[in-house]
Amino acid sequence: MREAAFVKQNKDKWLKFESLLKNNSNISPDQLSATYVEITDHLSYANTFYRGSNTARYLNDLASQAHQKVYRNKKESKNKFILFYTKEFPLFFYQYQKQLLFSFLVFTIFAIVGAYSAANEDSFVRAVLGDAYVNATLNNIENDDPMAVYKQASETDMFLGITINNVRVGLMAFSFGVLAGLGTLIVLMQNAIMLGSFQYFFYDKGLLWESARTIWIHGTIEISVIIIAACAGLVVGRSILFPKTYSRLHSFVTGVKDGLKIVISTVPFFVIAGFLEGFVTRHTEMPDILAILIISLSLILILWYYVILPHRLYKKFIDGK
């Protein structure tokens, strides 16, 4: 939507709200809160699509005026946290759907490369996964418990260790974007090749389904948010390579801020993935239908939050609802 059309569509509502605030008119707390939420939605939209414009500055001032009234007796941090995850971030992320798609395609291509390489070079799996892991897994297969690796540590220790490691990988994928996006692509490539060779290893042993139903219980969210964190790195890389009408420094700073928002959004999902791997994946005896249900719900959650919801919120603004 053009900025002029956006202003024309909402101008009367903004002026009315501004008048109520300036005249200290009587307005119910519920009405004030509801209108304030709508104004912050508009502000988020303006910051996303008309960054630095007079419209964005005006809405920021208007939201600031209403802030003290709305949050006089509320805990600001809690409400800002909820608003960020439920409305501000999904709407903001709409503009980076292409980078998300590119990150996904790169990961998929290199996962296929990893599987193909493992199929054509016997030593490739050991080179990627390490002799210790391969030997331990072969021993587990001989003992009729191929997924025993997920049962070795205690639930809490595995949960904490995996979550910290996943967040570390996500931060690497994001921060390496400062290398014009090349570092991010390398991190993405490494993880994709590892996954592809890992899955082929079990396929070669006749255990593809056994491995897939187990690792994708946590891997659906884990791999997805690594791809999303890589999207954040690509945002940074693009800001360096393609500053558009901005100075390269201004574009870079904006790219880092935007990428950081994307990374922050992934933290709860990394925690969920760590919880699943630490407390759920180890139960390899669970029925297939339950494993499929967990995997399906995880995939729906990711697609809803990072793809469907951003498009719905954007369409809502376009339609003026």
PDB file of C-alpha atoms in Angstrom:
ATOM      1  CA  MET A   1       0.000   0.000   0.000  1.00  0.00           C
ATOM      2  CA  ARG A   2       1.327   3.461  -0.879  1.00  0.00           C
ATOM      3  CA  GLU A   3       2.051   5.709   2.088  1.00  0.00           C
ATOM      4  CA  ALA A   4      -0.466   8.313   0.918  1.00  0.00           C
ATOM      5  CA  ALA A   5      -3.225   5.704   0.716  1.00  0.00           C
ATOM      6  CA  PHE A   6      -2.293   4.383   4.156  1.00  0.00           C
ATOM      7  CA  VAL A   7      -2.527   7.888   5.651  1.00  0.00           C
ATOM      8  CA  LYS A   8      -5.807   8.677   3.895  1.00  0.00           C
ATOM      9  CA  GLN A   9      -7.323   5.419   5.100  1.00  0.00           C
ATOM     10  CA  ASN A  10      -6.479   5.994   8.771  1.00  0.00           C
ATOM     11  CA  LYS A  11      -6.051   9.765   9.180  1.00  0.00           C
ATOM     12  CA  ASP A  12      -9.461  10.461  10.737  1.00  0.00           C
ATOM     13  CA  LYS A  13      -8.960   7.728  13.323  1.00  0.00           C
ATOM     14  CA  TRP A  14      -5.548   9.104  14.314  1.00  0.00           C
ATOM     15  CA  LEU A  15      -6.787  12.667  14.621  1.00  0.00           C
ATOM     16  CA  LYS A  16      -9.727  11.596  16.760  1.00  0.00           C
ATOM     17  CA  PHE A  17      -7.454   9.645  19.079  1.00  0.00           C
ATOM     18  CA  GLU A  18      -5.018  12.565  19.260  1.00  0.00           C
ATOM     19  CA  SER A  19      -7.860  14.909  20.173  1.00  0.00           C
ATOM     20  CA  LEU A  20      -9.020  12.617  22.968  1.00  0.00           C
ATOM     21  CA  LEU A  21      -5.520  12.522  24.400  1.00  0.00           C
ATOM     22  CA  LYS A  22      -4.885  16.271  24.192  1.00  0.00           C
ATOM     23  CA  ASN A  23      -8.255  17.257  25.658  1.00  0.00           C
ATOM     24  CA  ASN A  24      -7.971  14.601  28.361  1.00  0.00           C
ATOM     25  CA  SER A  25     -11.468  13.483  27.375  1.00  0.00           C
ATOM     26  CA  ASN A  26     -13.216  10.765  29.223  1.00  0.00           C
ATOM     27  CA  ILE A  27     -12.497   7.489  27.552  1.00  0.00           C
ATOM     28  CA  SER A  28     -12.988   4.039  29.016  1.00  0.00           C
ATOM     29  CA  PRO A  29      -9.821   2.049  29.823  1.00  0.00           C
ATOM     30  CA  ASP A  30     -10.943  -0.729  27.471  1.00  0.00           C
ATOM     31  CA  GLN A  31     -11.530   1.688  24.594  1.00  0.00           C
ATOM     32  CA  LEU A  32      -8.233   3.466  25.255  1.00  0.00           C
ATOM     33  CA  SER A  33      -6.351   0.184  25.380  1.00  0.00           C
ATOM     34  CA  ALA A  34      -7.978  -1.151  22.219  1.00  0.00           C
ATOM     35  CA  THR A  35      -7.282   2.062  20.304  1.00  0.00           C
ATOM     36  CA  TYR A  36      -3.704   2.150  21.572  1.00  0.00           C
ATOM     37  CA  VAL A  37      -3.103  -1.399  20.366  1.00  0.00           C
ATOM     38  CA  GLU A  38      -4.424  -0.405  16.943  1.00  0.00           C
ATOM     39  CA  ILE A  39      -2.152   2.655  16.859  1.00  0.00           C
ATOM     40  CA  THR A  40       0.880   0.520  17.730  1.00  0.00           C
ATOM     41  CA  ASP A  41      -0.113  -1.866  14.943  1.00  0.00           C
ATOM     42  CA  HIS A  42      -0.154   1.075  12.543  1.00  0.00           C
ATOM     43  CA  LEU A  43       3.188   2.246  13.917  1.00  0.00           C
ATOM     44  CA  SER A  44       4.702  -1.188  13.385  1.00  0.00           C
ATOM     45  CA  TYR A  45       3.404  -1.212   9.829  1.00  0.00           C
ATOM     46  CA  ALA A  46       4.766   2.283   9.151  1.00  0.00           C
ATOM     47  CA  ASN A  47       8.165   1.382  10.596  1.00  0.00           C
ATOM     48  CA  THR A  48       8.233  -1.662   8.364  1.00  0.00           C
ATOM     49  CA  PHE A  49       7.192  -0.112   5.072  1.00  0.00           C
ATOM     50  CA  TYR A  50       7.751   3.646   5.506  1.00  0.00           C
ATOM     51  CA  ARG A  51      10.750   3.658   7.830  1.00  0.00           C
ATOM     52  CA  GLY A  52      11.924   7.174   8.731  1.00  0.00           C
ATOM     53  CA  SER A  53       8.901   8.859   7.134  1.00  0.00           C
ATOM     54  CA  ASN A  54       6.798  11.644   8.628  1.00  0.00           C
ATOM     55  CA  THR A  55       3.986   9.130   9.040  1.00  0.00           C
ATOM     56  CA  ALA A  56       6.167   6.845  11.136  1.00  0.00           C
ATOM     57  CA  ARG A  57       7.370   9.753  13.279  1.00  0.00           C
ATOM     58  CA  TYR A  58       3.832  11.032  13.803  1.00  0.00           C
ATOM     59  CA  LEU A  59       2.552   7.623  14.871  1.00  0.00           C
ATOM     60  CA  ASN A  60       5.512   7.167  17.166  1.00  0.00           C
ATOM     61  CA  ASP A  61       4.714  10.481  18.876  1.00  0.00           C
ATOM     62  CA  LEU A  62       1.043   9.560  19.120  1.00  0.00           C
ATOM     63  CA  ALA A  63       1.839   6.166  20.615  1.00  0.00           C
ATOM     64  CA  SER A  64       4.219   7.808  23.089  1.00  0.00           C
ATOM     65  CA  GLN A  65       1.517  10.234  24.247  1.00  0.00           C
ATOM     66  CA  ALA A  66      -0.866   7.355  24.913  1.00  0.00           C
ATOM     67  CA  HIS A  67       1.740   5.153  26.534  1.00  0.00           C
ATOM     68  CA  GLN A  68       1.590   6.496  30.089  1.00  0.00           C
ATOM     69  CA  LYS A  69      -2.210   6.465  30.185  1.00  0.00           C
ATOM     70  CA  VAL A  70      -2.491   2.929  28.908  1.00  0.00           C
ATOM     71  CA  TYR A  71       0.264   1.449  31.055  1.00  0.00           C
ATOM     72  CA  ARG A  72      -0.169   3.519  34.178  1.00  0.00           C
ATOM     73  CA  ASN A  73      -1.126   0.502  36.259  1.00  0.00           C
ATOM     74  CA  LYS A  74       0.272  -2.263  34.082  1.00  0.00           C
ATOM     75  CA  LYS A  75       3.608  -3.995  33.765  1.00  0.00           C
ATOM     76  CA  GLU A  76       5.070  -2.588  30.583  1.00  0.00           C
ATOM     77  CA  SER A  77       7.613  -5.367  29.937  1.00  0.00           C
ATOM     78  CA  LYS A  78       5.002  -8.111  29.924  1.00  0.00           C
ATOM     79  CA  ASN A  79       2.717  -6.313  27.487  1.00  0.00           C
ATOM     80  CA  LYS A  80       5.536  -5.284  25.165  1.00  0.00           C
ATOM     81  CA  PHE A  81       6.723  -8.883  25.116  1.00  0.00           C
ATOM     82  CA  ILE A  82       3.279 -10.148  24.123  1.00  0.00           C
ATOM     83  CA  LEU A  83       2.771  -7.426  21.523  1.00  0.00           C
ATOM     84  CA  PHE A  84       6.157  -8.116  19.958  1.00  0.00           C
ATOM     85  CA  TYR A  85       5.524 -11.812  19.455  1.00  0.00           C
ATOM     86  CA  THR A  86       1.852 -11.676  18.545  1.00  0.00           C
ATOM     87  CA  LYS A  87       1.665  -8.642  16.249  1.00  0.00           C
ATOM     88  CA  GLU A  88       4.771  -6.511  15.832  1.00  0.00           C
ATOM     89  CA  PHE A  89       7.175  -9.219  14.729  1.00  0.00           C
ATOM     90  CA  PRO A  90       4.879 -11.217  12.399  1.00  0.00           C
ATOM     91  CA  LEU A  91       3.878  -8.038  10.542  1.00  0.00           C
ATOM     92  CA  PHE A  92       7.502  -6.880  10.428  1.00  0.00           C
ATOM     93  CA  PHE A  93       8.644 -10.281   9.098  1.00  0.00           C
ATOM     94  CA  TYR A  94       6.346 -10.093   6.077  1.00  0.00           C
ATOM     95  CA  GLN A  95       8.958  -8.051   4.205  1.00  0.00           C
ATOM     96  CA  TYR A  96      11.549 -10.839   4.551  1.00  0.00           C
ATOM     97  CA  GLN A  97       9.592 -13.751   3.127  1.00  0.00           C
ATOM     98  CA  LYS A  98      11.865 -13.871   0.069  1.00  0.00           C
ATOM     99  CA  GLN A  99      14.968 -14.176   2.239  1.00  0.00           C
ATOM    100  CA  LEU A 100      13.254 -16.949   4.199  1.00  0.00           C
ATOM    101  CA  LEU A 101      12.430 -18.817   1.002  1.00  0.00           C
ATOM    102  CA  PHE A 102      15.999 -18.411  -0.262  1.00  0.00           C
ATOM    103  CA  SER A 103      17.386 -19.722   3.036  1.00  0.00           C
ATOM    104  CA  PHE A 104      15.072 -22.729   2.850  1.00  0.00           C
ATOM    105  CA  LEU A 105      16.036 -23.504  -0.758  1.00  0.00           C
ATOM    106  CA  VAL A 106      19.762 -23.267  -0.003  1.00  0.00           C
ATOM    107  CA  PHE A 107      19.358 -25.610   2.962  1.00  0.00           C
ATOM    108  CA  THR A 108      17.316 -28.100   0.931  1.00  0.00           C
ATOM    109  CA  ILE A 109      19.790 -28.124  -1.950  1.00  0.00           C
ATOM    110  CA  PHE A 110      22.780 -28.777   0.295  1.00  0.00           C
ATOM    111  CA  ALA A 111      20.903 -31.427   2.272  1.00  0.00           C
ATOM    112  CA  ILE A 112      20.430 -33.235  -1.044  1.00  0.00           C
ATOM    113  CA  VAL A 113      24.126 -32.681  -1.793  1.00  0.00           C
ATOM    114  CA  GLY A 114      24.981 -34.245   1.579  1.00  0.00           C
ATOM    115  CA  ALA A 115      22.823 -37.297   0.912  1.00  0.00           C
ATOM    116  CA  TYR A 116      24.195 -37.679  -2.626  1.00  0.00           C
ATOM    117  CA  SER A 117      27.787 -37.397  -1.419  1.00  0.00           C
ATOM    118  CA  ALA A 118      27.175 -39.982   1.302  1.00  0.00           C
ATOM    119  CA  ALA A 119      25.705 -42.338  -1.286  1.00  0.00           C
ATOM    120  CA  ASN A 120      28.708 -42.035  -3.584  1.00  0.00           C
ATOM    121  CA  GLU A 121      31.595 -41.849  -1.121  1.00  0.00           C
ATOM    122  CA  ASP A 122      31.846 -44.382   1.701  1.00  0.00           C
ATOM    123  CA  SER A 123      34.072 -42.176   3.864  1.00  0.00           C
ATOM    124  CA  PHE A 124      31.904 -39.070   3.518  1.00  0.00           C
ATOM    125  CA  VAL A 125      29.610 -39.801   6.466  1.00  0.00           C
ATOM    126  CA  ARG A 126      32.573 -40.352   8.779  1.00  0.00           C
ATOM    127  CA  ALA A 127      34.193 -37.135   7.543  1.00  0.00           C
ATOM    128  CA  VAL A 128      31.040 -35.158   8.294  1.00  0.00           C
ATOM    129  CA  LEU A 129      29.691 -36.832  11.438  1.00  0.00           C
ATOM    130  CA  GLY A 130      32.962 -38.082  12.915  1.00  0.00           C
ATOM    131  CA  ASP A 131      34.251 -41.584  13.580  1.00  0.00           C
ATOM    132  CA  ALA A 132      33.154 -41.577  17.222  1.00  0.00           C
ATOM    133  CA  TYR A 133      29.524 -40.845  16.387  1.00  0.00           C
ATOM    134  CA  VAL A 134      29.389 -43.309  13.488  1.00  0.00           C
ATOM    135  CA  ASN A 135      30.998 -46.112  15.519  1.00  0.00           C
ATOM    136  CA  ALA A 136      28.702 -45.490  18.484  1.00  0.00           C
ATOM    137  CA  THR A 137      25.640 -45.505  16.218  1.00  0.00           C
ATOM    138  CA  LEU A 138      26.727 -48.723  14.499  1.00  0.00           C
ATOM    139  CA  ASN A 139      27.081 -50.290  17.942  1.00  0.00           C
ATOM    140  CA  ASN A 140      23.592 -49.063  18.867  1.00  0.00           C
ATOM    141  CA  ILE A 141      22.195 -50.578  15.664  1.00  0.00           C
ATOM    142  CA  GLU A 142      23.770 -53.921  16.528  1.00  0.00           C
ATOM    143  CA  ASN A 143      22.113 -53.700  19.938  1.00  0.00           C
ATOM    144  CA  ASP A 144      18.702 -53.073  18.291  1.00  0.00           C
ATOM    145  CA  ASP A 145      18.489 -49.520  19.641  1.00  0.00           C
ATOM    146  CA  PRO A 146      19.675 -47.268  16.793  1.00  0.00           C
ATOM    147  CA  MET A 147      18.404 -44.070  18.463  1.00  0.00           C
ATOM    148  CA  ALA A 148      20.094 -44.760  21.813  1.00  0.00           C
ATOM    149  CA  VAL A 149      22.174 -41.596  21.426  1.00  0.00           C
ATOM    150  CA  TYR A 150      19.134 -39.604  22.549  1.00  0.00           C
ATOM    151  CA  LYS A 151      18.935 -41.543  25.816  1.00  0.00           C
ATOM    152  CA  GLN A 152      22.492 -41.271  27.080  1.00  0.00           C
ATOM    153  CA  ALA A 153      22.251 -38.017  29.051  1.00  0.00           C
ATOM    154  CA  SER A 154      19.599 -37.071  31.599  1.00  0.00           C
ATOM    155  CA  GLU A 155      16.550 -35.208  30.356  1.00  0.00           C
ATOM    156  CA  THR A 156      17.479 -31.880  31.956  1.00  0.00           C
ATOM    157  CA  ASP A 157      21.144 -32.010  30.953  1.00  0.00           C
ATOM    158  CA  MET A 158      20.236 -32.802  27.354  1.00  0.00           C
ATOM    159  CA  PHE A 159      17.566 -30.103  27.283  1.00  0.00           C
ATOM    160  CA  LEU A 160      19.954 -27.416  28.526  1.00  0.00           C
ATOM    161  CA  GLY A 161      22.890 -28.573  26.410  1.00  0.00           C
ATOM    162  CA  ILE A 162      20.907 -28.862  23.194  1.00  0.00           C
ATOM    163  CA  THR A 163      19.104 -25.542  23.700  1.00  0.00           C
ATOM    164  CA  ILE A 164      22.341 -23.661  24.340  1.00  0.00           C
ATOM    165  CA  ASN A 165      24.012 -25.287  21.343  1.00  0.00           C
ATOM    166  CA  ASN A 166      21.075 -24.529  19.051  1.00  0.00           C
ATOM    167  CA  VAL A 167      20.987 -20.887  20.137  1.00  0.00           C
ATOM    168  CA  ARG A 168      24.737 -20.734  19.491  1.00  0.00           C
ATOM    169  CA  VAL A 169      24.254 -22.058  15.954  1.00  0.00           C
ATOM    170  CA  GLY A 170      21.454 -19.565  15.366  1.00  0.00           C
ATOM    171  CA  LEU A 171      23.599 -16.672  16.565  1.00  0.00           C
ATOM    172  CA  MET A 172      26.441 -17.835  14.326  1.00  0.00           C
ATOM    173  CA  ALA A 173      24.142 -17.967  11.304  1.00  0.00           C
ATOM    174  CA  PHE A 174      23.004 -14.428  12.087  1.00  0.00           C
ATOM    175  CA  SER A 175      26.320 -12.837  13.061  1.00  0.00           C
ATOM    176  CA  PHE A 176      28.238 -14.309  10.109  1.00  0.00           C
ATOM    177  CA  GLY A 177      25.933 -12.263   7.912  1.00  0.00           C
ATOM    178  CA  VAL A 178      28.442  -9.419   8.407  1.00  0.00           C
ATOM    179  CA  LEU A 179      30.630 -11.265   5.879  1.00  0.00           C
ATOM    180  CA  ALA A 180      28.236 -10.057   3.180  1.00  0.00           C
ATOM    181  CA  GLY A 181      26.049 -13.103   3.850  1.00  0.00           C
ATOM    182  CA  LEU A 182      28.761 -15.573   2.820  1.00  0.00           C
ATOM    183  CA  GLY A 183      29.417 -16.705   6.387  1.00  0.00           C
ATOM    184  CA  THR A 184      25.716 -17.355   6.873  1.00  0.00           C
ATOM    185  CA  LEU A 185      25.575 -19.479   3.738  1.00  0.00           C
ATOM    186  CA  ILE A 186      28.542 -21.538   4.984  1.00  0.00           C
ATOM    187  CA  VAL A 187      26.825 -22.214   8.333  1.00  0.00           C
ATOM    188  CA  LEU A 188      23.635 -23.138   6.476  1.00  0.00           C
ATOM    189  CA  MET A 189      25.558 -25.382   4.092  1.00  0.00           C
ATOM    190  CA  GLN A 190      27.389 -27.203   6.902  1.00  0.00           C
ATOM    191  CA  ASN A 191      24.202 -27.992   8.811  1.00  0.00           C
ATOM    192  CA  ALA A 192      22.356 -29.037   5.641  1.00  0.00           C
ATOM    193  CA  ILE A 193      25.129 -31.382   4.478  1.00  0.00           C
ATOM    194  CA  MET A 194      25.312 -32.898   7.951  1.00  0.00           C
ATOM    195  CA  LEU A 195      21.561 -33.549   7.960  1.00  0.00           C
ATOM    196  CA  GLY A 196      21.577 -35.024   4.452  1.00  0.00           C
ATOM    197  CA  SER A 197      24.472 -37.382   5.156  1.00  0.00           C
ATOM    198  CA  PHE A 198      22.931 -38.320   8.516  1.00  0.00           C
ATOM    199  CA  GLN A 199      19.637 -39.308   6.941  1.00  0.00           C
ATOM    200  CA  TYR A 200      21.332 -41.245   4.141  1.00  0.00           C
ATOM    201  CA  PHE A 201      23.430 -43.123   6.694  1.00  0.00           C
ATOM    202  CA  PHE A 202      20.277 -44.513   8.298  1.00  0.00           C
ATOM    203  CA  TYR A 203      18.653 -45.101   4.914  1.00  0.00           C
ATOM    204  CA  ASP A 204      21.668 -47.196   3.924  1.00  0.00           C
ATOM    205  CA  LYS A 205      21.161 -49.267   7.073  1.00  0.00           C
ATOM    206  CA  GLY A 206      17.470 -49.789   6.321  1.00  0.00           C
ATOM    207  CA  LEU A 207      16.455 -47.464   9.168  1.00  0.00           C
ATOM    208  CA  LEU A 208      15.227 -44.357   7.349  1.00  0.00           C
ATOM    209  CA  TRP A 209      11.754 -44.405   8.900  1.00  0.00           C
ATOM    210  CA  GLU A 210      13.055 -45.245  12.360  1.00  0.00           C
ATOM    211  CA  SER A 211      15.474 -42.315  12.210  1.00  0.00           C
ATOM    212  CA  ALA A 212      13.043 -39.867  10.610  1.00  0.00           C
ATOM    213  CA  ARG A 213      10.190 -40.493  13.061  1.00  0.00           C
ATOM    214  CA  THR A 214      12.642 -39.969  15.912  1.00  0.00           C
ATOM    215  CA  ILE A 215      14.848 -37.028  14.953  1.00  0.00           C
ATOM    216  CA  TRP A 216      12.092 -34.973  13.345  1.00  0.00           C
ATOM    217  CA  ILE A 217      10.178 -34.904  16.632  1.00  0.00           C
ATOM    218  CA  HIS A 218      12.591 -32.175  17.676  1.00  0.00           C
ATOM    219  CA  GLY A 219      14.240 -31.589  14.308  1.00  0.00           C
ATOM    220  CA  THR A 220      11.168 -30.047  12.663  1.00  0.00           C
ATOM    221  CA  ILE A 221      11.412 -26.967  14.853  1.00  0.00           C
ATOM    222  CA  GLU A 222      15.183 -27.122  15.338  1.00  0.00           C
ATOM    223  CA  ILE A 223      16.031 -27.193  11.630  1.00  0.00           C
ATOM    224  CA  SER A 224      13.317 -24.672  10.806  1.00  0.00           C
ATOM    225  CA  VAL A 225      14.628 -22.051  13.215  1.00  0.00           C
ATOM    226  CA  ILE A 226      18.197 -22.577  12.022  1.00  0.00           C
ATOM    227  CA  ILE A 227      16.904 -21.744   8.544  1.00  0.00           C
ATOM    228  CA  ILE A 228      15.102 -18.708   9.987  1.00  0.00           C
ATOM    229  CA  ALA A 229      18.234 -17.587  11.863  1.00  0.00           C
ATOM    230  CA  ALA A 230      20.097 -17.909   8.563  1.00  0.00           C
ATOM    231  CA  CYS A 231      17.407 -15.695   7.042  1.00  0.00           C
ATOM    232  CA  ALA A 232      18.422 -13.079   9.636  1.00  0.00           C
ATOM    233  CA  GLY A 233      22.034 -13.382   8.508  1.00  0.00           C
ATOM    234  CA  LEU A 234      20.984 -12.952   4.895  1.00  0.00           C
ATOM    235  CA  VAL A 235      19.108  -9.789   5.862  1.00  0.00           C
ATOM    236  CA  VAL A 236      22.363  -8.415   7.273  1.00  0.00           C
ATOM    237  CA  GLY A 237      24.280  -9.528   4.190  1.00  0.00           C
ATOM    238  CA  ARG A 238      21.768  -7.909   1.857  1.00  0.00           C
ATOM    239  CA  SER A 239      21.985  -4.642   3.787  1.00  0.00           C
ATOM    240  CA  ILE A 240      25.723  -4.557   3.041  1.00  0.00           C
ATOM    241  CA  LEU A 241      25.522  -5.557  -0.609  1.00  0.00           C
ATOM    242  CA  PHE A 242      22.385  -3.624  -1.567  1.00  0.00           C
ATOM    243  CA  PRO A 243      22.022  -0.413   0.495  1.00  0.00           C
ATOM    244  CA  LYS A 244      19.585   1.058  -2.050  1.00  0.00           C
ATOM    245  CA  THR A 245      19.144   4.801  -1.459  1.00  0.00           C
ATOM    246  CA  TYR A 246      20.691   4.694   2.026  1.00  0.00           C
ATOM    247  CA  SER A 247      24.344   5.048   2.921  1.00  0.00           C
ATOM    248  CA  ARG A 248      26.000   1.656   3.337  1.00  0.00           C
ATOM    249  CA  LEU A 249      26.494   2.274   7.063  1.00  0.00           C
ATOM    250  CA  HIS A 250      22.863   3.260   7.619  1.00  0.00           C
ATOM    251  CA  SER A 251      21.696   0.250   5.621  1.00  0.00           C
ATOM    252  CA  PHE A 252      24.003  -2.050   7.617  1.00  0.00           C
ATOM    253  CA  VAL A 253      22.790  -0.756  10.984  1.00  0.00           C
ATOM    254  CA  THR A 254      19.179  -1.203   9.881  1.00  0.00           C
ATOM    255  CA  GLY A 255      19.953  -4.713   8.613  1.00  0.00           C
ATOM    256  CA  VAL A 256      21.556  -5.690  11.913  1.00  0.00           C
ATOM    257  CA  LYS A 257      18.566  -4.388  13.882  1.00  0.00           C
ATOM    258  CA  ASP A 258      16.115  -6.221  11.642  1.00  0.00           C
ATOM    259  CA  GLY A 259      18.183  -9.414  11.718  1.00  0.00           C
ATOM    260  CA  LEU A 260      18.387  -9.253  15.501  1.00  0.00           C
ATOM    261  CA  LYS A 261      14.588  -9.050  15.723  1.00  0.00           C
ATOM    262  CA  ILE A 262      14.364 -12.223  13.644  1.00  0.00           C
ATOM    263  CA  VAL A 263      16.880 -14.020  15.875  1.00  0.00           C
ATOM    264  CA  ILE A 264      15.047 -12.939  19.031  1.00  0.00           C
ATOM    265  CA  SER A 265      11.855 -14.416  17.603  1.00  0.00           C
ATOM    266  CA  THR A 266      13.540 -17.837  17.324  1.00  0.00           C
ATOM    267  CA  VAL A 267      14.576 -18.153  20.980  1.00  0.00           C
ATOM    268  CA  PRO A 268      11.260 -19.606  22.273  1.00  0.00           C
ATOM    269  CA  PHE A 269      11.276 -22.095  19.398  1.00  0.00           C
ATOM    270  CA  PHE A 270      14.836 -23.179  20.192  1.00  0.00           C
ATOM    271  CA  VAL A 271      13.680 -23.783  23.766  1.00  0.00           C
ATOM    272  CA  ILE A 272      10.747 -25.870  22.522  1.00  0.00           C
ATOM    273  CA  ALA A 273      13.070 -27.882  20.262  1.00  0.00           C
ATOM    274  CA  GLY A 274      15.481 -28.448  23.153  1.00  0.00           C
ATOM    275  CA  PHE A 275      12.628 -29.581  25.389  1.00  0.00           C
ATOM    276  CA  LEU A 276      11.396 -32.044  22.788  1.00  0.00           C
ATOM    277  CA  GLU A 277      14.869 -33.456  22.215  1.00  0.00           C
ATOM    278  CA  GLY A 278      15.623 -33.730  25.916  1.00  0.00           C
ATOM    279  CA  PHE A 279      12.312 -35.058  27.205  1.00  0.00           C
ATOM    280  CA  VAL A 280      10.357 -36.532  24.266  1.00  0.00           C
ATOM    281  CA  THR A 281      12.652 -37.800  21.499  1.00  0.00           C
ATOM    282  CA  ARG A 282      14.233 -40.373  23.821  1.00  0.00           C
ATOM    283  CA  HIS A 283      10.926 -42.260  23.992  1.00  0.00           C
ATOM    284  CA  THR A 284      11.537 -44.229  20.810  1.00  0.00           C
ATOM    285  CA  GLU A 285       8.935 -46.749  21.888  1.00  0.00           C
ATOM    286  CA  MET A 286       6.089 -44.269  21.345  1.00  0.00           C
ATOM    287  CA  PRO A 287       3.510 -45.215  18.674  1.00  0.00           C
ATOM    288  CA  ASP A 288       4.158 -43.942  15.161  1.00  0.00           C
ATOM    289  CA  ILE A 289       0.901 -42.003  15.176  1.00  0.00           C
ATOM    290  CA  LEU A 290       2.023 -39.985  18.205  1.00  0.00           C
ATOM    291  CA  ALA A 291       5.386 -39.177  16.610  1.00  0.00           C
ATOM    292  CA  ILE A 292       3.644 -38.122  13.397  1.00  0.00           C
ATOM    293  CA  LEU A 293       1.253 -35.924  15.389  1.00  0.00           C
ATOM    294  CA  ILE A 294       4.109 -34.120  17.176  1.00  0.00           C
ATOM    295  CA  ILE A 295       5.987 -33.608  13.912  1.00  0.00           C
ATOM    296  CA  SER A 296       2.862 -32.353  12.133  1.00  0.00           C
ATOM    297  CA  LEU A 297       1.933 -29.917  14.900  1.00  0.00           C
ATOM    298  CA  SER A 298       5.519 -28.616  14.990  1.00  0.00           C
ATOM    299  CA  LEU A 299       5.478 -27.993  11.244  1.00  0.00           C
ATOM    300  CA  ILE A 300       2.080 -26.281  11.426  1.00  0.00           C
ATOM    301  CA  LEU A 301       3.338 -24.044  14.264  1.00  0.00           C
ATOM    302  CA  ILE A 302       6.375 -22.909  12.267  1.00  0.00           C
ATOM    303  CA  LEU A 303       4.460 -22.351   9.033  1.00  0.00           C
ATOM    304  CA  TRP A 304       1.688 -20.494  10.835  1.00  0.00           C
ATOM    305  CA  TYR A 305       3.969 -18.137  12.730  1.00  0.00           C
ATOM    306  CA  TYR A 306       6.583 -17.359  10.089  1.00  0.00           C
ATOM    307  CA  VAL A 307       4.584 -17.599   6.859  1.00  0.00           C
ATOM    308  CA  ILE A 308       0.799 -17.580   7.271  1.00  0.00           C
ATOM    309  CA  LEU A 309       0.434 -15.060  10.120  1.00  0.00           C
ATOM    310  CA  PRO A 310       2.688 -12.404   8.507  1.00  0.00           C
ATOM    311  CA  HIS A 311       0.654 -12.615   5.298  1.00  0.00           C
ATOM    312  CA  ARG A 312      -2.642 -12.433   7.198  1.00  0.00           C
ATOM    313  CA  LEU A 313      -1.584  -9.386   9.220  1.00  0.00           C
ATOM    314  CA  TYR A 314      -0.285  -7.649   6.101  1.00  0.00           C
ATOM    315  CA  LYS A 315      -3.528  -8.376   4.240  1.00  0.00           C
ATOM    316  CA  LYS A 316      -5.447  -7.028   7.223  1.00  0.00           C
ATOM    317  CA  PHE A 317      -3.657  -3.703   6.875  1.00  0.00           C
ATOM    318  CA  ILE A 318      -4.128  -3.629   3.117  1.00  0.00           C
ATOM    319  CA  ASP A 319      -7.846  -4.212   3.571  1.00  0.00           C
ATOM    320  CA  GLY A 320      -7.976  -1.541   6.275  1.00  0.00           C
ATOM    321  CA  LYS A 321      -9.405  -3.807   8.937  1.00  0.00           C
TER     322      LYS A 321
END
